[in-house]
Amino acid sequence: MDKKKEVLLEVKNLRVEFGKRKKRFVAVDDVSFHIYRGETFGLVGESGSGKTTIGRAIIRLNETAGGEIIFDGKKINGKIDKELDKEITRRIQMIFQDPMASLNERAKVEYIVSEGLYNLKNYKTDEERKDKVEKAMLDVGLLPEFLSRFPHEFSGGQRQRIGVARSIVMEPELIIADEPISALDVSIRAQVLNLMADLQRKKGLTYLFIAHDLSVVRFITDRVAVIYKGKIVELAETERLYRNPLHPYTRSLFSAIPIPDPRKERAKKLEVYDPSCHHDYDKDPPKWVEIEPEHFILANERELEEYRKMLAKNGVQAIG
Amino acid sequence: MEDKKVILSVKDLVIKFRLRGDILTAIREASLDLYEGESLAIVGESGSGKSVFTKSFMGLLDANGWIDSGSIMFEGEDLAKFKTEKEWLKIRGKKIAMVFQDPMTSLNPLKTVGKQVQEAIELHQDIKGDEAKDLTIQILQDVGIHDPERRYNQYPHEFSGGMRQRVVIAIAVACNPRILICDEPTTALDVTIQAQILELLKGLKDKYNLTTIYITHDLGVVANVADRIAVMYAGDIIEIGKCEEVFYNPQHPYTWALLSSLPQLGVKGQDLFTIKGTPPNLFYEIKGDAFAPRNPRALKIDFVKRPPYFQVSPTHKAKTWLLDPRAPKVEPPESIRILRQQWEVGNNG
Ligand SMILES: Nc1ncnc2c1ncn2[C@@H]1O[C@H](COP(=O)(O)OP(=O)(O)O)[C@@H](O)[C@H]1O
Ligand SMILES: Nc1ncnc2c1ncn2[C@@H]1O[C@H](COP(=O)(O)OP(=O)(O)O)[C@@H](O)[C@H]1O
Ligand SMILES: [Mg+2]
Ligand SMILES: [Mg+2]
């Protein structure tokens, strides 16, 4: 991979906990990854694995219990000054899964799309604000006339466009899209994905794309991380990972993707992941290791041996 | 397939709803022969009528809806003529059962899981008390719930999403139905759980001699479970055939569009295929082929006259004028050709 790529976001040994003392629960545990400017980075894993929690920690909605989140060279988790807080509120935006639940039903679209601008007051005149809002509407393929309407007057796909407008109006650099198409009808999904790709090209956006439709993730992401119970177990360039998944959890996840081809789907073998029989971590604990360039995996020494052999079988030169 | 026994036969079914004083036609003269022991998948975008169509087999239409004409023949009776709940109770749950997408809506949060399964057994079979409890535990085991004696006394909230769906399936098969309708049974589940539930359903089909109907929008799931596929558009089945026939030799332009929308066909850096326009407004009468306004390859006649079924093979037919011997030769879109190539390469290599 190109060495000159600029890292926009870096997450280092991130830990997020919920609850106190006895009820304490570690939702995100020692998670590290970075996202290059301009790329689409995918985060996949079963529900409850900690994907949303990571997204919310980045935009400071969840407190972090350990580790660092560095955005464009500056640490943005923990205590930060007001200026920086304002700055990242603008530069990092999040799009949520359910456009219905995430839009204030009693507010007009105009207010919904303007909300972030109102909060930051980063415009000089009301004219300027209106201008930005109308541009954002056009950018997502909606008519500025719609601004005087209410969310319930729109279809699911249009509502998600409003959700996108509301984030791009801030002119962010990083957008965290948390299952942005899961609640949409299949026929609308492709339209929203096309819109997101189009905006990325035009505005040089960087995406952290959280999703559970693994076929879609393969199509739209450049790199992807697989998370299991709060820990990232494998991370690599998307095509590379889909072709050669190494970690048994990744393998089980990918083997479960239904293939829309009856002969292949019926011939395929499901792999089952059982952490208690796959790993023996008592004496030989796992580490986060770069097994081939840009391909990271959580494994201990014995497992690494095995994974290197698997790579060699597929004609790939491992590191170490 | 042709010499198989027909277990349920729907003819020219029309279903309408009254909504704020207007009438919409959700099912438009749809016909279907369901074969005993088969697994049929119904696919189509949301609003095409998949749920309404199958709910009508169980007398589960919403209060503002009715069967306007047509017949649903099952075990010598026309279900379309049923008027009373009493008539439906002989069928619903007992002969034809249903599994819905969201298990929480079908389970009572205040009753133990065991009780709920046992009630279904006691309601439909002549078994009571300890005997019914033993059978309940047996069925819980059959649907893959470990330690069923202990689980019997637990409440739905103590179960994960996938385990709850297993309980719903247990209730559905508890009364030994002949037909099991699964409406988006795995849509809300993680892929690994989805794969397990599909395996379970396939296993139960043999064990309980079920005929199954799957409603799903996921063509991957269809490829996994279906013997036959029915493609629904605007309240009618516009193409039906064996699973391989519909995947590898689709005929209707809507089926082409549906297959072209697969993200697997996407090329990085290019737009994904989208079907232009919107489905027809069901409040108005639909002229010709309902898909014509969205079909870039539509013929003149598509806007005028509704196509009948044309046979493609003894087991495969589609309602498109393209199959009329007089029609000009129209090639399927590029994406369908790419799909075929992928499949050929994949299946030979
Ligand atoms: N505010 C919260 N309080 C307590 N637990 C939470 C909270 N938010 C998330 N969790 C828990 O953290 C885990 C990860 O949740 P989440 O990040 O939402 O998962 P995902 O997005 O991958 O489905 C889950 O077990 C969830 O129940
Ligand atoms: N109770 C109802 N009142 C009015 N229209 C309804 C009702 N139920 C379903 N419909 C309409 O019937 C059509 C078919 O719906 P449905 O069978 O639920 O579609 P699908 O299951 O394919 O998504 C839709 O246009 C829907 O709006
Ligand atoms: Mg989430
Ligand atoms: Mg439905």
XYZ file of C-alpha atoms and ligand atoms in Angstrom:
725
model
C 0.000 0.000 0.000
C 0.914 3.611 -0.621
C 3.129 4.760 2.259
C 2.254 8.426 1.726
C -1.343 7.913 2.766
C -2.392 10.373 5.423
C -3.875 8.977 8.607
C -6.988 10.984 9.509
C -8.149 9.054 12.551
C -6.189 6.848 14.845
C -7.697 4.731 17.589
C -5.139 3.298 20.020
C -5.895 0.670 22.647
C -9.408 2.024 23.088
C -11.385 0.811 26.070
C -15.017 1.673 26.824
C -16.819 0.472 29.942
C -20.408 0.686 31.067
C -21.702 0.410 34.631
C -19.833 0.688 37.881
C -17.949 -1.810 40.061
C -19.628 -5.224 40.128
C -21.843 -4.375 37.207
C -18.929 -3.116 35.174
C -18.977 -4.320 31.599
C -16.197 -3.813 29.076
C -17.910 -3.073 25.760
C -14.745 -2.167 23.831
C -11.463 -3.741 24.815
C -8.014 -2.697 23.588
C -9.180 -1.752 20.118
C -6.678 -0.196 17.698
C -7.059 0.857 14.081
C -6.468 3.860 11.870
C -8.394 5.351 8.998
C -6.724 7.039 6.036
C -8.074 10.260 4.655
C -10.468 9.636 1.763
C -11.032 5.943 2.357
C -14.062 3.967 3.441
C -13.259 1.871 6.461
C -15.691 -0.885 7.405
C -16.458 -2.230 10.847
C -18.358 -5.523 10.948
C -19.367 -7.955 13.643
C -22.464 -9.391 15.296
C -24.923 -7.162 17.142
C -23.721 -6.205 20.588
C -20.061 -6.525 19.615
C -19.329 -2.841 20.264
C -19.492 -1.194 16.820
C -21.842 1.643 17.759
C -19.973 2.164 21.015
C -16.746 2.774 19.083
C -18.504 5.254 16.789
C -20.010 7.075 19.739
C -16.668 7.172 21.540
C -15.124 8.881 18.519
C -17.745 11.625 18.492
C -17.424 11.896 22.290
C -20.894 10.563 23.125
C -19.324 7.695 25.059
C -16.616 8.280 27.623
C -13.421 6.334 27.134
C -11.937 4.293 29.973
C -8.567 3.888 28.318
C -6.596 4.447 25.164
C -6.404 7.356 22.768
C -8.396 8.668 19.857
C -6.354 10.916 17.636
C -7.978 12.945 14.884
C -5.795 14.804 12.413
C -2.916 14.702 14.871
C -4.835 15.837 17.958
C -6.023 13.747 20.854
C -9.800 14.123 21.061
C -10.895 11.777 23.852
C -10.957 12.591 27.559
C -10.704 16.189 28.719
C -10.262 18.610 25.823
C -10.762 22.351 25.532
C -13.946 23.948 24.203
C -12.380 25.101 20.951
C -11.243 21.603 20.027
C -14.593 20.166 21.047
C -16.333 22.584 18.690
C -13.857 21.840 15.953
C -14.369 18.092 16.019
C -18.142 18.435 16.325
C -17.954 20.063 12.941
C -15.295 17.879 11.362
C -16.723 14.517 12.478
C -20.373 13.701 11.884
C -22.435 10.584 12.450
C -25.344 9.151 10.425
C -27.636 6.786 12.284
C -29.394 3.591 11.319
C -33.004 4.468 11.738
C -33.802 7.705 9.954
C -37.243 7.684 11.584
C -35.959 7.504 15.136
C -33.051 9.866 14.636
C -35.037 12.761 13.177
C -37.060 15.017 15.445
C -40.595 14.401 14.195
C -41.966 17.710 15.375
C -39.325 19.843 13.733
C -39.391 20.985 10.138
C -36.691 19.673 7.836
C -35.171 23.144 7.781
C -34.524 23.020 11.521
C -33.330 19.419 11.412
C -30.749 20.141 8.745
C -29.709 23.408 10.403
C -29.398 22.036 13.924
C -25.641 21.454 13.857
C -25.099 24.937 12.409
C -27.263 26.512 15.116
C -25.304 24.687 17.801
C -21.924 25.832 16.546
C -23.047 29.216 15.170
C -20.458 28.862 12.441
C -22.177 31.173 9.985
C -22.299 34.941 9.844
C -25.758 35.743 8.548
C -28.967 33.788 8.422
C -28.701 34.054 4.672
C -25.428 32.174 4.786
C -27.014 29.432 6.903
C -29.960 29.112 4.490
C -27.544 28.956 1.629
C -25.602 26.103 3.220
C -28.788 24.220 4.032
C -30.176 24.527 0.501
C -26.881 23.373 -0.951
C -26.869 20.337 1.344
C -30.404 19.453 0.235
C -29.438 19.637 -3.421
C -26.306 17.614 -2.714
C -28.402 14.724 -1.404
C -30.898 14.952 -4.250
C -33.748 16.666 -2.394
C -35.556 19.832 -3.418
C -35.024 22.919 -1.229
C -38.849 23.215 -1.174
C -38.892 20.212 1.147
C -37.334 22.309 3.907
C -40.715 23.531 5.083
C -42.078 20.001 5.527
C -42.012 17.520 8.387
C -40.123 14.198 8.428
C -43.273 12.054 8.400
C -44.090 13.388 4.944
C -41.100 11.523 3.545
C -40.359 7.938 2.592
C -37.644 5.971 4.412
C -35.108 6.608 1.661
C -35.823 10.330 1.636
C -35.559 10.480 5.402
C -32.151 8.905 5.247
C -31.200 11.540 2.658
C -32.279 14.186 5.168
C -30.036 12.445 7.710
C -27.154 12.675 5.242
C -27.927 16.343 4.464
C -27.886 17.128 8.150
C -24.368 15.807 8.463
C -22.814 17.131 5.243
C -24.125 20.648 5.900
C -21.378 20.823 8.532
C -18.781 20.165 5.832
C -17.233 17.342 7.848
C -14.149 15.377 6.892
C -15.061 12.129 8.607
C -18.555 10.644 8.600
C -19.384 7.730 10.848
C -22.245 5.906 9.144
C -23.825 3.504 11.621
C -25.841 0.947 9.663
C -27.150 3.723 7.419
C -29.043 1.369 5.112
C -30.126 -1.459 7.412
C -33.587 -0.012 8.038
C -34.216 0.735 4.361
C -35.989 -1.286 1.760
C -33.613 -3.246 -0.466
C -34.550 -1.260 -3.550
C -33.659 1.997 -1.778
C -30.379 0.764 -0.293
C -28.457 0.987 -3.526
C -29.633 4.568 -4.042
C -28.363 5.683 -0.648
C -25.050 3.841 -1.175
C -24.645 5.505 -4.571
C -25.347 8.876 -2.973
C -22.734 8.281 -0.278
C -20.147 7.246 -2.851
C -20.947 10.280 -4.968
C -20.548 12.646 -2.002
C -17.279 10.972 -1.110
C -15.881 11.586 -4.589
C -17.091 15.181 -4.713
C -16.118 16.219 -1.194
C -13.206 13.934 -0.451
C -15.043 12.484 2.546
C -13.706 9.729 4.761
C -16.177 7.137 6.014
C -16.269 4.807 8.951
C -18.968 2.473 7.715
C -20.628 0.208 10.264
C -22.819 -2.488 8.763
C -23.958 -6.022 9.044
C -24.712 -6.647 5.377
C -21.376 -8.188 4.532
C -21.942 -8.215 0.763
C -22.477 -4.465 0.822
C -19.382 -3.978 2.989
C -17.315 -5.885 0.453
C -18.541 -3.606 -2.303
C -18.083 -0.224 -0.641
C -15.164 -0.434 1.781
C -11.442 -0.180 1.109
C -10.406 -1.817 4.363
C -12.402 -3.637 6.957
C -12.073 -4.594 10.623
C -13.885 -7.531 12.198
C -14.948 -7.137 15.797
C -16.006 -9.866 18.188
C -17.225 -9.143 21.710
C -15.476 -5.790 21.984
C -12.163 -6.874 20.446
C -11.033 -6.438 16.856
C -9.837 -9.858 15.761
C -8.755 -9.114 12.198
C -8.223 -6.119 9.927
C -7.101 -5.899 6.313
C -7.761 -4.545 2.870
C -11.287 -5.602 2.040
C -10.662 -7.826 -0.985
C -7.678 -9.430 0.684
C -9.674 -10.256 3.787
C -12.698 -11.587 1.931
C -10.425 -13.821 -0.146
C -8.231 -15.040 2.702
C -9.917 -14.718 6.073
C -7.587 -16.180 8.697
C -9.151 -15.730 12.103
C -11.744 -18.423 12.874
C -14.343 -15.788 13.752
C -13.844 -13.962 10.469
C -14.050 -17.290 8.691
C -17.298 -18.224 10.379
C -18.775 -14.796 9.682
C -17.860 -14.840 6.005
C -18.919 -18.446 5.518
C -22.399 -17.498 6.756
C -22.964 -14.848 4.056
C -25.701 -16.253 1.830
C -24.470 -16.477 -1.769
C -27.127 -15.606 -4.352
C -26.229 -18.595 -6.499
C -28.028 -21.829 -5.628
C -25.275 -24.219 -6.637
C -22.553 -22.382 -4.747
C -24.751 -21.618 -1.756
C -25.688 -25.264 -1.335
C -22.165 -26.529 -1.815
C -20.662 -24.136 0.693
C -19.430 -25.253 4.072
C -20.431 -23.317 7.149
C -17.676 -22.709 9.640
C -18.604 -22.425 13.286
C -16.679 -20.309 15.750
C -16.329 -21.483 19.300
C -13.817 -19.333 21.221
C -13.409 -21.937 23.947
C -12.178 -24.628 21.581
C -10.468 -22.434 18.984
C -8.083 -20.674 21.331
C -5.828 -21.705 24.166
C -4.844 -18.340 25.589
C -4.049 -19.187 29.216
C -0.318 -19.722 28.804
C 0.195 -18.063 25.452
C -1.934 -14.892 25.270
C -2.773 -13.256 21.925
C -1.215 -10.095 20.514
C -2.287 -7.719 17.757
C 0.146 -8.588 14.965
C 0.704 -7.414 11.383
C 0.900 -10.771 9.632
C 1.315 -9.384 6.132
C 1.493 -5.727 5.106
C -1.687 -3.965 6.269
C -3.223 -7.238 7.460
C -3.563 -7.408 11.248
C -4.761 -10.277 13.370
C -5.269 -11.079 17.037
C -3.345 -14.265 17.675
C -0.778 -16.005 19.856
C 2.500 -17.508 18.665
C 1.102 -20.945 17.943
C -1.808 -19.517 15.967
C 0.471 -17.182 14.024
C 2.437 -20.205 12.864
C -0.756 -21.745 11.588
C -1.957 -18.529 9.897
C 1.400 -18.060 8.191
C 1.059 -21.551 6.774
C -2.443 -20.756 5.536
C -1.130 -17.638 3.834
C 1.744 -19.534 2.273
C -0.703 -22.052 0.884
C -2.495 -19.181 -0.818
C 0.789 -17.904 -2.192
C 1.098 -14.923 0.143
C 4.361 -13.964 1.818
C 3.823 -13.382 5.547
C 5.822 -11.054 7.758
C 8.091 -12.753 10.301
C -42.119 -31.519 -9.735
C -45.041 -31.782 -12.203
C -46.249 -35.105 -10.895
C -46.226 -33.843 -7.317
C -49.440 -33.444 -5.421
C -50.859 -29.956 -5.138
C -51.467 -29.178 -1.480
C -52.812 -25.640 -1.877
C -54.195 -24.090 -5.025
C -54.802 -20.360 -5.395
C -56.758 -19.179 -8.446
C -57.211 -15.596 -9.639
C -57.090 -14.233 -6.122
C -58.010 -10.572 -5.682
C -57.497 -8.873 -2.309
C -58.545 -5.318 -1.596
C -58.212 -2.863 1.274
C -60.278 0.134 2.169
C -58.130 3.031 3.284
C -59.537 6.460 4.167
C -62.530 5.926 1.910
C -60.518 4.702 -1.090
C -59.956 1.158 -2.221
C -56.603 -0.305 -3.110
C -56.033 -3.637 -4.815
C -53.101 -5.384 -3.135
C -53.380 -8.766 -4.889
C -54.362 -8.745 -8.541
C -55.644 -12.099 -9.812
C -52.685 -14.046 -8.521
C -52.582 -17.816 -8.952
C -50.287 -20.391 -7.389
C -50.134 -24.156 -7.067
C -48.136 -25.155 -4.023
C -46.761 -28.706 -4.159
C -46.724 -31.009 -1.194
C -43.306 -31.178 0.438
C -41.736 -28.385 -1.557
C -40.018 -25.268 -0.339
C -41.207 -22.208 -2.225
C -39.641 -18.770 -1.892
C -41.628 -15.641 -2.663
C -39.442 -12.644 -3.519
C -40.171 -9.065 -4.474
C -39.675 -5.549 -3.138
C -41.613 -4.390 -0.132
C -45.233 -3.570 -0.817
C -45.481 -6.109 -3.635
C -48.010 -8.178 -1.669
C -45.987 -11.103 -0.300
C -47.347 -10.862 3.235
C -50.926 -10.065 2.259
C -50.982 -12.961 -0.202
C -49.840 -15.539 2.330
C -51.739 -14.092 5.286
C -54.919 -14.672 3.302
C -54.256 -18.438 3.514
C -54.712 -18.166 7.285
C -57.516 -15.644 7.573
C -55.089 -13.061 8.930
C -55.925 -10.094 6.702
C -56.272 -6.804 8.569
C -59.871 -5.820 9.334
C -59.988 -3.302 6.474
C -59.077 -5.956 3.895
C -61.044 -8.678 2.134
C -60.825 -11.328 -0.544
C -62.748 -9.818 -3.399
C -62.736 -12.802 -5.746
C -60.841 -15.967 -6.567
C -60.322 -19.161 -4.619
C -57.847 -20.805 -2.242
C -58.411 -24.561 -2.357
C -56.988 -26.561 0.553
C -58.083 -30.069 1.579
C -61.245 -29.843 -0.505
C -62.382 -26.531 0.917
C -62.242 -23.023 -0.500
C -60.593 -20.919 2.203
C -61.565 -17.778 0.298
C -65.174 -18.484 1.258
C -64.510 -18.704 4.995
C -66.510 -16.183 6.966
C -66.139 -16.985 10.665
C -63.243 -17.269 13.108
C -64.542 -20.741 13.940
C -63.871 -21.920 10.410
C -60.380 -20.409 10.451
C -59.474 -22.017 13.762
C -59.573 -25.423 12.047
C -56.845 -24.198 9.704
C -54.827 -21.475 11.400
C -51.984 -22.811 13.502
C -53.262 -26.317 13.082
C -52.910 -26.921 9.328
C -51.129 -23.775 8.233
C -48.716 -22.025 10.605
C -46.632 -18.910 10.291
C -43.295 -17.600 11.580
C -42.864 -13.822 11.488
C -39.785 -11.656 11.265
C -39.838 -10.291 14.787
C -40.114 -13.080 17.363
C -41.027 -10.614 20.096
C -44.352 -9.808 18.435
C -45.347 -13.490 18.430
C -44.318 -14.254 22.005
C -46.042 -13.273 25.217
C -43.396 -11.633 27.431
C -45.296 -12.551 30.603
C -45.486 -16.308 30.041
C -42.714 -18.862 30.232
C -41.489 -20.185 26.957
C -42.501 -23.730 27.876
C -46.080 -22.726 28.661
C -46.423 -20.971 25.331
C -45.314 -23.995 23.347
C -47.401 -26.318 25.498
C -50.521 -24.190 25.012
C -50.142 -24.457 21.277
C -49.967 -28.235 21.601
C -52.964 -28.457 23.927
C -55.007 -26.165 21.718
C -54.499 -28.133 18.539
C -53.772 -31.706 19.582
C -55.607 -34.006 21.917
C -52.808 -34.082 24.453
C -52.883 -32.588 27.941
C -50.849 -32.271 31.131
C -47.610 -34.190 31.600
C -47.840 -35.755 28.209
C -48.085 -32.313 26.605
C -45.151 -31.140 28.709
C -43.018 -34.072 27.569
C -43.874 -33.295 23.977
C -43.028 -29.618 24.555
C -39.594 -30.528 25.830
C -39.111 -32.827 22.876
C -40.002 -30.015 20.454
C -37.773 -27.497 22.229
C -34.988 -29.994 21.764
C -35.910 -30.422 18.093
C -35.541 -26.705 17.455
C -32.060 -26.735 18.951
C -32.692 -25.355 22.429
C -30.196 -26.937 24.798
C -31.184 -27.991 28.280
C -34.911 -27.783 27.426
C -36.110 -28.807 30.915
C -34.512 -25.706 32.408
C -35.357 -23.471 29.455
C -39.020 -24.551 29.714
C -39.419 -22.366 32.807
C -37.713 -19.264 31.410
C -39.267 -16.120 29.946
C -38.691 -14.764 26.412
C -36.452 -11.934 27.641
C -34.011 -14.535 28.967
C -33.471 -15.719 25.386
C -31.270 -14.146 22.685
C -32.866 -13.044 19.398
C -31.895 -16.238 17.618
C -33.126 -18.438 20.486
C -36.452 -16.578 20.545
C -36.917 -17.242 16.876
C -36.353 -20.927 17.660
C -39.157 -20.746 20.234
C -41.489 -19.172 17.680
C -40.608 -21.967 15.283
C -41.301 -24.493 18.047
C -44.780 -23.043 18.536
C -45.389 -23.126 14.786
C -44.417 -26.784 14.364
C -45.953 -27.867 17.703
C -49.276 -28.615 16.080
C -47.857 -30.565 13.171
C -49.028 -28.153 10.474
C -48.955 -29.214 6.830
C -47.795 -25.840 5.591
C -45.311 -23.549 7.314
C -45.104 -19.953 6.109
C -41.939 -18.100 7.133
C -42.266 -14.343 6.592
C -38.753 -12.821 6.612
C -37.770 -15.260 9.372
C -34.131 -14.208 9.584
C -34.120 -10.572 8.478
C -33.545 -9.247 11.989
C -30.770 -11.717 12.833
C -26.985 -11.701 12.498
C -25.679 -13.695 9.538
C -24.210 -16.492 11.623
C -27.509 -16.911 13.499
C -29.417 -16.636 10.237
C -27.420 -19.512 8.806
C -28.247 -21.651 11.850
C -31.973 -20.874 11.689
C -32.081 -21.723 7.983
C -30.368 -25.024 8.689
C -32.900 -25.671 11.441
C -35.884 -24.913 9.211
C -34.562 -27.197 6.496
C -34.080 -29.982 9.012
C -37.560 -29.564 10.479
C -39.089 -29.629 7.032
C -38.000 -33.241 6.634
C -38.652 -34.258 10.187
C -42.174 -32.818 10.294
C -43.055 -33.383 6.604
C -43.649 -29.715 6.048
C -44.412 -27.789 2.913
C -42.724 -24.423 3.396
C -43.161 -20.963 1.959
C -40.338 -18.501 2.579
C -40.902 -14.814 2.121
C -37.636 -12.958 1.843
C -35.930 -10.169 -0.032
C -32.520 -11.768 0.370
C -31.651 -13.673 -2.790
C -28.855 -15.420 -0.928
C -31.375 -16.907 1.476
C -33.523 -17.894 -1.488
C -30.608 -19.688 -3.105
C -30.127 -21.591 0.123
C -33.658 -22.765 0.845
C -35.853 -22.685 -2.248
C -36.883 -25.536 -4.531
C -38.961 -23.045 -6.477
C -39.085 -19.256 -6.638
C -42.127 -17.041 -7.197
C -41.341 -13.437 -8.108
C -44.010 -10.998 -7.024
C -44.587 -7.546 -8.428
C -47.546 -5.231 -7.742
C -49.721 -8.004 -6.367
C -49.095 -10.681 -8.964
C -46.642 -13.534 -9.455
C -44.916 -12.464 -12.646
C -42.436 -15.328 -12.856
C -42.229 -18.727 -11.213
C -39.914 -21.648 -11.735
C -37.381 -23.958 -10.183
C -34.725 -22.182 -8.187
C -32.032 -22.748 -10.829
C -34.356 -21.709 -13.643
C -35.136 -18.337 -12.102
C -31.523 -17.663 -11.091
C -29.786 -18.884 -14.211
C -32.417 -18.225 -16.870
C -34.630 -15.352 -15.709
C -37.214 -14.130 -18.216
C -39.201 -11.226 -16.818
C -37.588 -7.763 -16.972
C -38.470 -7.273 -13.316
C -36.623 -10.454 -12.370
C -33.672 -9.134 -14.389
C -33.819 -5.878 -12.433
C -34.049 -7.710 -9.118
C -30.992 -9.833 -9.889
C -29.099 -6.825 -11.253
C -29.522 -5.088 -7.900
C -27.317 -7.640 -6.141
C -24.387 -5.909 -4.435
C -22.275 -8.881 -5.548
C -22.549 -7.445 -9.062
C -21.197 -4.096 -7.974
C -17.917 -2.866 -9.417
C -15.895 -0.728 -7.031
C -15.910 2.896 -8.042
C -19.090 2.492 -10.110
C -22.686 3.023 -9.085
C -24.750 0.063 -7.988
C -27.675 -0.758 -10.229
C -30.969 0.737 -9.110
C -34.457 0.179 -10.448
C -35.718 3.517 -11.732
C -39.059 4.921 -10.659
C -41.463 3.595 -8.071
C -43.936 0.701 -7.892
C -47.398 1.502 -9.257
C -50.045 3.146 -7.142
C -52.389 0.337 -6.142
C -55.326 2.717 -5.751
C -55.512 3.018 -9.549
C -56.264 0.359 -12.093
C -53.068 -0.980 -13.605
C -52.978 -1.314 -17.368
C -50.781 -3.767 -19.201
C -47.599 -5.076 -17.575
C -47.356 -3.389 -14.159
C -43.564 -3.107 -14.505
C -43.648 -1.415 -17.937
C -43.227 2.208 -16.732
C -39.962 1.221 -15.000
C -38.759 -1.073 -17.738
C -36.349 0.614 -20.175
C -36.939 -2.270 -22.608
C -40.757 -2.150 -22.474
C -42.637 -2.894 -25.678
C -45.663 -0.913 -26.843
C -48.007 -3.719 -25.944
C -46.672 -3.734 -22.362
C -48.515 -0.468 -21.722
C -51.765 -1.727 -23.222
C -52.402 -5.344 -22.496
C -51.623 -7.446 -19.468
C -49.403 -10.373 -20.465
C -50.551 -13.928 -19.735
C -48.138 -16.612 -18.533
C -45.845 -17.986 -21.220
C -44.244 -21.356 -20.475
C -40.459 -21.367 -20.607
C -40.195 -25.016 -19.576
C -42.739 -27.402 -18.049
C -41.753 -25.981 -14.632
C -41.003 -22.368 -15.505
C -43.310 -19.591 -16.682
C -43.371 -15.810 -16.794
C -45.867 -13.069 -17.545
C -43.996 -11.013 -20.103
C -44.764 -10.219 -23.711
C -41.094 -10.802 -24.470
C -41.905 -14.507 -24.499
C -44.606 -14.135 -27.124
C -43.390 -15.724 -30.370
C -44.255 -12.487 -32.179
C -42.147 -10.302 -29.863
C -38.870 -8.784 -31.098
C -35.761 -10.386 -29.668
C -34.726 -8.466 -26.551
C -31.486 -9.442 -24.881
C -31.322 -9.374 -21.080
C -29.231 -6.510 -19.684
C -25.451 -6.699 -19.459
C -25.607 -7.398 -15.720
C -27.591 -10.600 -16.280
C -24.997 -11.768 -18.780
C -22.230 -10.982 -16.287
C -24.095 -12.924 -13.617
C -24.404 -15.941 -15.900
C -20.697 -15.785 -16.651
C -19.817 -15.569 -12.967
C -22.002 -18.538 -12.262
C -20.567 -20.574 -15.093
C -17.005 -19.795 -14.043
C -17.811 -20.443 -10.393
C -19.551 -23.694 -11.076
C -16.953 -25.142 -13.384
C -13.936 -23.992 -11.424
N -25.291 3.077 27.356
C -25.027 1.781 27.594
N -25.112 1.266 28.833
C -24.851 -0.030 29.086
N -24.477 -0.912 28.143
C -24.368 -0.467 26.884
C -24.637 0.895 26.540
N -24.458 1.034 25.199
C -24.081 -0.181 24.744
N -24.024 -1.083 25.745
C -23.633 -2.494 25.627
O -22.379 -2.560 24.979
C -22.305 -3.640 24.084
C -21.968 -3.147 22.699
O -23.077 -2.437 22.207
P -23.079 -1.727 20.790
O -21.867 -0.917 20.639
O -24.387 -1.040 20.642
O -23.014 -2.978 19.803
P -23.225 -3.054 18.218
O -23.356 -1.640 17.703
O -22.028 -3.779 17.696
O -24.468 -3.850 18.011
C -23.646 -4.349 24.166
O -23.529 -5.425 25.059
C -24.567 -3.280 24.724
O -25.621 -3.865 25.446
N -54.199 -3.117 6.379
C -53.874 -2.558 5.215
N -54.501 -1.453 4.776
C -54.195 -0.894 3.610
N -53.258 -1.349 2.776
C -52.575 -2.444 3.149
C -52.846 -3.103 4.387
N -52.017 -4.157 4.500
C -51.262 -4.155 3.383
N -51.599 -3.136 2.564
C -51.018 -2.781 1.274
O -50.945 -3.930 0.468
C -49.759 -3.942 -0.312
C -49.004 -5.230 -0.086
O -48.490 -5.245 1.245
P -47.632 -6.449 1.832
O -48.242 -7.731 1.461
O -47.430 -6.173 3.263
O -46.266 -6.267 1.037
P -44.896 -7.091 1.242
O -45.101 -8.132 2.298
O -44.577 -7.641 -0.105
O -43.897 -6.053 1.648
C -48.976 -2.709 0.086
O -49.198 -1.693 -0.854
C -49.556 -2.353 1.421
O -49.480 -0.964 1.639
Mg -24.993 -0.805 16.657
Mg -44.131 -8.322 4.206
